[in-house]
mmCIF file of C-alpha atoms in Angstrom:
data_model
loop_
_atom_site.group_PDB
_atom_site.id
_atom_site.type_symbol
_atom_site.label_atom_id
_atom_site.label_comp_id
_atom_site.label_asym_id
_atom_site.label_seq_id
_atom_site.Cartn_x
_atom_site.Cartn_y
_atom_site.Cartn_z
ATOM 1 C CA MET A 1185 -3.349 22.703 60.823
ATOM 2 C CA ASN A 1186 -1.673 25.162 59.602
ATOM 3 C CA TYR A 1187 -3.168 25.749 56.652
ATOM 4 C CA ILE A 1188 -2.305 27.771 53.643
ATOM 5 C CA ASN A 1189 -5.327 28.292 51.848
ATOM 6 C CA GLU A 1190 -8.818 27.533 52.669
ATOM 7 C CA MET A 1191 -12.223 27.644 51.584
ATOM 8 C CA LYS A 1192 -16.082 27.214 52.426
ATOM 9 C CA ILE A 1193 -19.368 26.445 50.532
ATOM 10 C CA GLN A 1194 -23.104 26.247 51.574
ATOM 11 C CA PHE A 1195 -25.610 24.611 49.934
ATOM 12 C CA LEU A 1196 -29.568 23.637 50.475
ATOM 13 C CA ASN A 1197 -29.745 19.777 51.010
ATOM 14 C CA LYS A 1198 -30.768 19.079 47.621
ATOM 15 C CA SER A 1199 -29.549 15.888 45.699
ATOM 16 C CA VAL A 1200 -28.520 17.645 42.718
ATOM 17 C CA ASN A 1201 -25.785 19.448 45.057
ATOM 18 C CA GLU A 1202 -24.047 16.794 45.350
ATOM 19 C CA GLY A 1203 -22.398 17.210 42.173
ATOM 20 C CA LEU A 1204 -21.565 20.832 43.201
ATOM 21 C CA ALA A 1205 -19.725 19.496 46.537
ATOM 22 C CA ARG A 1206 -17.847 17.650 44.497
ATOM 23 C CA VAL A 1207 -16.549 19.908 41.715
ATOM 24 C CA ALA A 1208 -16.171 22.467 44.158
ATOM 25 C CA VAL A 1209 -13.566 20.716 46.047
ATOM 26 C CA ALA A 1210 -12.072 18.631 43.083
ATOM 27 C CA SER A 1211 -11.294 22.529 41.374
ATOM 28 C CA PHE A 1212 -10.037 24.205 45.247
ATOM 29 C CA CYS A 1213 -7.644 20.756 45.192
ATOM 30 C CA ALA A 1214 -6.347 21.244 41.891
ATOM 31 C CA GLN A 1215 -4.486 23.884 43.384
ATOM 32 C CA LEU A 1216 -1.853 21.333 44.391
ATOM 33 C CA ASP A 1217 -0.173 19.377 42.037
ATOM 34 C CA LEU A 1218 -2.377 15.981 42.557
ATOM 35 C CA THR A 1219 -2.208 13.081 40.731
ATOM 36 C CA VAL A 1220 -5.692 12.204 38.887
ATOM 37 C CA GLU A 1221 -5.412 9.484 41.585
ATOM 38 C CA THR A 1222 -5.470 11.496 44.371
ATOM 39 C CA ILE A 1223 -8.332 14.224 43.189
ATOM 40 C CA ALA A 1224 -10.460 10.581 42.076
ATOM 41 C CA ASP A 1225 -9.989 9.446 46.038
ATOM 42 C CA ILE A 1226 -10.636 12.783 47.042
ATOM 43 C CA LYS A 1227 -14.309 13.768 45.292
ATOM 44 C CA THR A 1228 -15.627 9.857 46.239
ATOM 45 C CA ALA A 1229 -14.633 10.607 49.967
ATOM 46 C CA VAL A 1230 -17.034 13.829 49.599
ATOM 47 C CA SER A 1231 -20.224 12.798 47.391
ATOM 48 C CA GLU A 1232 -20.197 10.490 49.927
ATOM 49 C CA ALA A 1233 -20.235 12.676 52.564
ATOM 50 C CA VAL A 1234 -22.205 14.900 51.385
ATOM 51 C CA THR A 1235 -25.008 12.918 49.951
ATOM 52 C CA ASN A 1236 -24.985 10.981 53.575
ATOM 53 C CA ALA A 1237 -25.326 14.651 55.094
ATOM 54 C CA ILE A 1238 -27.890 15.299 52.513
ATOM 55 C CA VAL A 1239 -29.805 11.430 52.292
ATOM 56 C CA HIS A 1240 -29.823 11.262 56.127
ATOM 57 C CA GLY A 1241 -29.425 14.770 57.909
ATOM 58 C CA TYR A 1242 -32.728 16.215 57.524
ATOM 59 C CA GLU A 1243 -34.510 13.586 56.811
ATOM 60 C CA ASN A 1244 -37.762 14.981 55.519
ATOM 61 C CA MET A 1245 -37.229 18.837 55.716
ATOM 62 C CA SER A 1246 -34.650 20.851 54.253
ATOM 63 C CA GLY A 1247 -31.082 22.662 55.849
ATOM 64 C CA PHE A 1248 -27.787 23.736 54.660
ATOM 65 C CA VAL A 1249 -25.178 21.469 54.210
ATOM 66 C CA THR A 1250 -21.561 22.540 54.863
ATOM 67 C CA VAL A 1251 -17.828 21.875 53.151
ATOM 68 C CA CYS A 1252 -15.126 23.306 54.216
ATOM 69 C CA CYS A 1253 -11.622 22.672 52.628
ATOM 70 C CA VAL A 1254 -8.244 23.168 54.062
ATOM 71 C CA TYR A 1255 -4.679 22.177 52.651
ATOM 72 C CA ASN A 1256 -0.956 22.700 53.798
ATOM 73 C CA LEU A 1257 1.515 20.948 51.149
ATOM 74 C CA ASN A 1258 1.315 18.148 53.473
ATOM 75 C CA GLU A 1259 -2.407 17.790 54.126
ATOM 76 C CA ILE A 1260 -5.791 17.935 52.758
ATOM 77 C CA GLU A 1261 -8.632 18.572 55.525
ATOM 78 C CA ILE A 1262 -12.361 18.230 54.379
ATOM 79 C CA THR A 1263 -15.227 18.862 56.660
ATOM 80 C CA VAL A 1264 -18.331 18.215 56.057
ATOM 81 C CA SER A 1265 -21.517 19.374 58.220
ATOM 82 C CA ASP A 1266 -25.447 19.131 58.700
ATOM 83 C CA TYR A 1267 -27.338 20.289 61.647
ATOM 84 C CA GLY A 1268 -29.754 17.910 61.572
ATOM 85 C CA ARG A 1269 -31.017 15.244 63.299
ATOM 86 C CA GLY A 1270 -28.054 13.829 63.922
ATOM 87 C CA ILE A 1271 -26.420 9.812 64.642
ATOM 88 C CA GLU A 1272 -27.421 8.036 67.761
ATOM 89 C CA ASP A 1273 -24.479 5.056 67.335
ATOM 90 C CA ILE A 1274 -21.961 6.398 64.886
ATOM 91 C CA THR A 1275 -19.772 2.844 65.575
ATOM 92 C CA GLU A 1276 -22.730 0.886 63.702
ATOM 93 C CA ALA A 1277 -23.537 3.730 61.847
ATOM 94 C CA ARG A 1278 -20.099 3.075 60.546
ATOM 95 C CA ARG A 1279 -20.345 -0.468 60.473
ATOM 96 C CA PRO A 1280 -19.704 -1.435 56.597
ATOM 97 C CA LEU A 1281 -23.523 -2.597 55.286
ATOM 98 C CA PHE A 1282 -25.317 -0.967 57.807
ATOM 99 C CA THR A 1283 -28.515 1.196 56.393
ATOM 100 C CA SER A 1284 -31.077 3.164 57.696
ATOM 101 C CA SER A 1285 -32.115 3.843 54.282
ATOM 102 C CA PRO A 1286 -32.742 -0.190 52.756
ATOM 103 C CA ASP A 1287 -35.626 1.301 51.359
ATOM 104 C CA GLU A 1288 -33.838 3.700 48.956
ATOM 105 C CA GLU A 1289 -31.058 1.453 47.523
ATOM 106 C CA ARG A 1290 -28.493 2.787 50.380
ATOM 107 C CA SER A 1291 -25.948 0.381 50.107
ATOM 108 C CA GLY A 1292 -24.115 0.922 53.188
ATOM 109 C CA MET A 1293 -21.393 1.692 52.048
ATOM 110 C CA GLY A 1294 -20.767 5.542 52.367
ATOM 111 C CA PHE A 1295 -18.452 5.378 55.482
ATOM 112 C CA THR A 1296 -16.432 2.459 54.108
ATOM 113 C CA VAL A 1297 -15.498 4.111 51.185
ATOM 114 C CA MET A 1298 -14.161 7.319 52.854
ATOM 115 C CA GLU A 1299 -12.347 5.377 54.759
ATOM 116 C CA THR A 1300 -10.884 3.680 52.270
ATOM 117 C CA PHE A 1301 -9.944 6.616 50.083
ATOM 118 C CA MET A 1302 -8.858 8.798 52.893
ATOM 119 C CA ASP A 1303 -6.055 8.662 55.326
ATOM 120 C CA TYR A 1304 -8.238 10.016 58.401
ATOM 121 C CA LEU A 1305 -11.481 9.951 59.050
ATOM 122 C CA GLU A 1306 -13.783 11.601 62.155
ATOM 123 C CA VAL A 1307 -17.403 11.580 62.656
ATOM 124 C CA LYS A 1308 -18.775 14.322 65.660
ATOM 125 C CA SER A 1309 -22.802 13.825 65.770
ATOM 126 C CA SER A 1310 -25.011 14.800 68.526
ATOM 127 C CA VAL A 1311 -28.763 14.184 68.083
ATOM 128 C CA GLY A 1312 -30.953 17.139 67.217
ATOM 129 C CA MET A 1313 -27.715 18.921 66.369
ATOM 130 C CA GLY A 1314 -26.361 17.340 63.381
ATOM 131 C CA THR A 1315 -23.665 15.971 62.325
ATOM 132 C CA THR A 1316 -19.686 17.075 60.798
ATOM 133 C CA VAL A 1317 -17.751 14.371 59.478
ATOM 134 C CA ILE A 1318 -13.694 15.373 59.090
ATOM 135 C CA MET A 1319 -11.679 13.423 56.651
ATOM 136 C CA ARG A 1320 -7.686 13.850 56.485
ATOM 137 C CA LYS A 1321 -5.751 12.903 52.956
ATOM 138 C CA LYS A 1322 -1.492 12.956 52.887
ATOM 139 C CA VAL A 1323 -0.609 14.494 49.871
ATOM 140 C CA GLN A 1324 3.110 15.175 48.304
ATOM 141 C CA VAL A 1325 3.417 18.834 47.030
ATOM 142 C CA MET B 254 -28.707 7.961 29.372
ATOM 143 C CA ARG B 255 -29.835 4.937 27.239
ATOM 144 C CA ILE B 256 -32.142 1.650 28.077
ATOM 145 C CA ASP B 257 -31.830 -0.788 25.401
ATOM 146 C CA VAL B 258 -33.511 -3.873 25.051
ATOM 147 C CA MET B 259 -32.501 -6.650 23.031
ATOM 148 C CA GLY B 260 -34.761 -10.088 23.485
ATOM 149 C CA ASP B 261 -34.293 -10.707 27.397
ATOM 150 C CA ALA B 262 -31.720 -8.471 27.989
ATOM 151 C CA MET B 263 -31.696 -5.290 28.787
ATOM 152 C CA ILE B 264 -28.442 -2.725 28.617
ATOM 153 C CA ILE B 265 -28.497 0.237 31.091
ATOM 154 C CA ARG B 266 -26.301 3.153 30.004
ATOM 155 C CA PRO B 267 -25.670 5.481 32.864
ATOM 156 C CA LYS B 268 -23.493 8.702 31.200
ATOM 157 C CA GLY B 269 -21.310 10.850 33.014
ATOM 158 C CA GLU B 270 -21.006 10.517 37.166
ATOM 159 C CA LEU B 271 -23.202 8.544 38.644
ATOM 160 C CA ASP B 272 -24.434 9.691 42.810
ATOM 161 C CA HIS B 273 -26.799 9.443 44.315
ATOM 162 C CA HIS B 274 -29.117 12.174 42.468
ATOM 163 C CA TYR B 275 -28.569 9.700 38.930
ATOM 164 C CA ALA B 276 -29.215 6.711 40.760
ATOM 165 C CA SER B 277 -33.210 7.890 41.576
ATOM 166 C CA GLU B 278 -33.621 8.568 37.943
ATOM 167 C CA ILE B 279 -31.974 4.840 36.765
ATOM 168 C CA ARG B 280 -33.965 3.322 38.793
ATOM 169 C CA GLU B 281 -36.772 4.406 37.839
ATOM 170 C CA LYS B 282 -36.146 4.373 34.318
ATOM 171 C CA ALA B 283 -35.239 0.271 35.085
ATOM 172 C CA ASP B 284 -37.693 -0.626 36.912
ATOM 173 C CA ARG B 285 -40.327 0.460 34.530
ATOM 174 C CA ILE B 286 -38.752 -1.836 32.155
ATOM 175 C CA ILE B 287 -37.894 -4.811 34.578
ATOM 176 C CA LEU B 288 -41.422 -4.859 36.346
ATOM 177 C CA LYS B 289 -43.196 -5.540 32.555
ATOM 178 C CA GLY B 290 -41.977 -9.035 33.179
ATOM 179 C CA GLU B 291 -40.004 -9.786 29.899
ATOM 180 C CA ILE B 292 -36.779 -8.955 31.149
ATOM 181 C CA ARG B 293 -34.244 -11.848 32.327
ATOM 182 C CA LYS B 294 -31.037 -10.244 32.339
ATOM 183 C CA VAL B 295 -30.109 -6.745 33.137
ATOM 184 C CA ILE B 296 -26.387 -5.505 31.758
ATOM 185 C CA PHE B 297 -24.976 -2.360 32.722
ATOM 186 C CA ASP B 298 -22.733 -0.355 30.877
ATOM 187 C CA PHE B 299 -19.816 1.630 32.752
ATOM 188 C CA THR B 300 -18.249 2.579 29.405
ATOM 189 C CA ASN B 301 -19.537 6.530 29.931
ATOM 190 C CA VAL B 302 -19.546 6.458 33.412
ATOM 191 C CA LEU B 303 -16.519 9.095 34.507
ATOM 192 C CA PHE B 304 -17.170 9.090 38.557
ATOM 193 C CA MET B 305 -19.219 6.578 40.473
ATOM 194 C CA ASP B 306 -20.116 6.467 44.561
ATOM 195 C CA SER B 307 -21.863 3.903 46.444
ATOM 196 C CA SER B 308 -24.707 4.982 44.945
ATOM 197 C CA GLY B 309 -23.474 3.341 42.384
ATOM 198 C CA ILE B 310 -23.345 0.241 44.190
ATOM 199 C CA GLY B 311 -26.803 0.850 45.562
ATOM 200 C CA VAL B 312 -28.393 0.818 42.024
ATOM 201 C CA ILE B 313 -26.163 -2.203 40.688
ATOM 202 C CA MET B 314 -28.004 -4.209 44.422
ATOM 203 C CA GLY B 315 -31.197 -3.134 43.887
ATOM 204 C CA ARG B 316 -31.409 -4.522 40.347
ATOM 205 C CA TYR B 317 -29.484 -7.414 41.587
ATOM 206 C CA ARG B 318 -32.306 -8.234 44.060
ATOM 207 C CA LEU B 319 -34.860 -7.476 41.912
ATOM 208 C CA MET B 320 -33.745 -9.829 39.216
ATOM 209 C CA GLU B 321 -32.634 -12.755 41.829
ATOM 210 C CA ALA B 322 -36.547 -12.504 42.679
ATOM 211 C CA ILE B 323 -37.436 -13.560 39.419
ATOM 212 C CA LYS B 324 -34.915 -15.840 38.232
ATOM 213 C CA GLY B 325 -33.045 -13.261 36.371
ATOM 214 C CA SER B 326 -29.690 -12.563 36.065
ATOM 215 C CA VAL B 327 -27.204 -9.290 36.386
ATOM 216 C CA CYS B 328 -24.221 -8.269 35.314
ATOM 217 C CA ALA B 329 -21.667 -5.681 33.449
ATOM 218 C CA PHE B 330 -19.459 -4.520 31.112
ATOM 219 C CA GLY B 331 -17.126 -1.751 30.184
ATOM 220 C CA ALA B 332 -16.128 -0.534 33.747
ATOM 221 C CA ASN B 333 -12.561 1.201 35.274
ATOM 222 C CA GLN B 334 -10.223 0.112 37.359
ATOM 223 C CA ARG B 335 -12.126 2.501 40.024
ATOM 224 C CA ILE B 336 -15.403 0.889 39.568
ATOM 225 C CA LYS B 337 -14.389 -2.560 39.397
ATOM 226 C CA ASP B 338 -12.314 -1.494 42.689
ATOM 227 C CA LEU B 339 -15.748 0.000 44.388
ATOM 228 C CA ILE B 340 -17.650 -2.973 43.351
ATOM 229 C CA LYS B 341 -15.203 -5.651 44.961
ATOM 230 C CA MET B 342 -14.697 -3.417 47.933
ATOM 231 C CA SER B 343 -18.552 -3.891 48.640
ATOM 232 C CA GLY B 344 -18.959 -7.274 48.191
ATOM 233 C CA LEU B 345 -20.610 -7.355 44.734
ATOM 234 C CA SER B 346 -18.400 -9.264 42.420
ATOM 235 C CA ARG B 347 -19.506 -12.015 44.089
ATOM 236 C CA LEU B 348 -22.681 -11.791 42.965
ATOM 237 C CA ILE B 349 -22.161 -10.167 39.429
ATOM 238 C CA THR B 350 -19.679 -10.773 36.579
ATOM 239 C CA ILE B 351 -18.400 -7.440 35.163
ATOM 240 C CA TYR B 352 -17.222 -8.831 31.429
ATOM 241 C CA PRO B 353 -14.819 -6.967 28.694
ATOM 242 C CA ASN B 354 -17.421 -5.898 26.489
ATOM 243 C CA GLN B 355 -21.175 -6.080 25.472
ATOM 244 C CA GLN B 356 -20.370 -9.149 23.201
ATOM 245 C CA LYS B 357 -19.256 -10.863 26.015
ATOM 246 C CA ALA B 358 -22.168 -9.386 28.653
ATOM 247 C CA LEU B 359 -24.675 -10.730 25.873
ATOM 248 C CA GLU B 360 -23.288 -13.927 24.785
ATOM 249 C CA VAL B 361 -23.311 -15.554 28.467
ATOM 250 C CA LYS B 362 -26.798 -16.889 29.821
#
């Protein structure tokens, strides 16, 4: 992707940073003249990906979550990475209503929401190394 | 966040952005009251919720399970279109009704 702007933020896996990630990505994307609806779609998808990284990425340890965001005049790409335990079975993890934390009342809807609100979703993971979620949304500027 | 108890009904009124961080606070405060055993109806007031992700679905689902176990019910009002869509996407709309306003939510037994 040939992009015209890029940003990257990194923060500890504390739940209070979920709001920070949403606001940062939304402000960055607001440089493009997007509809309120599109920004809301992006915020929701980012929130899901970052929450996954915070809740599942490191179990009870602390670690960093990185959010990268790039855009050109056709597309926005957001990458959310953790460097934690990784996902063993990505197909299972992406299935609607699947959750590895039922006690925490995770609805298991995270990936489904990301898929619904974005145009492209890719999950890369390796056990013990971490997980990266790549999401793209087409935009008309 | 405010919680109002009216008879055997409890209205949970979250404010702002309902994400995973906020969800744990709502859960704790609500369950402290529900577990006293007098509440039969839990009502979510989404009027002041500006953002919600699937963590909000988790909160509703959790309270639904709790209330179902004691033969109680859960419903909501004040949800914007995005929240309604999310509730529908999760299949929760088969379990809880979203009313147009508080009065309607309180009326239905």
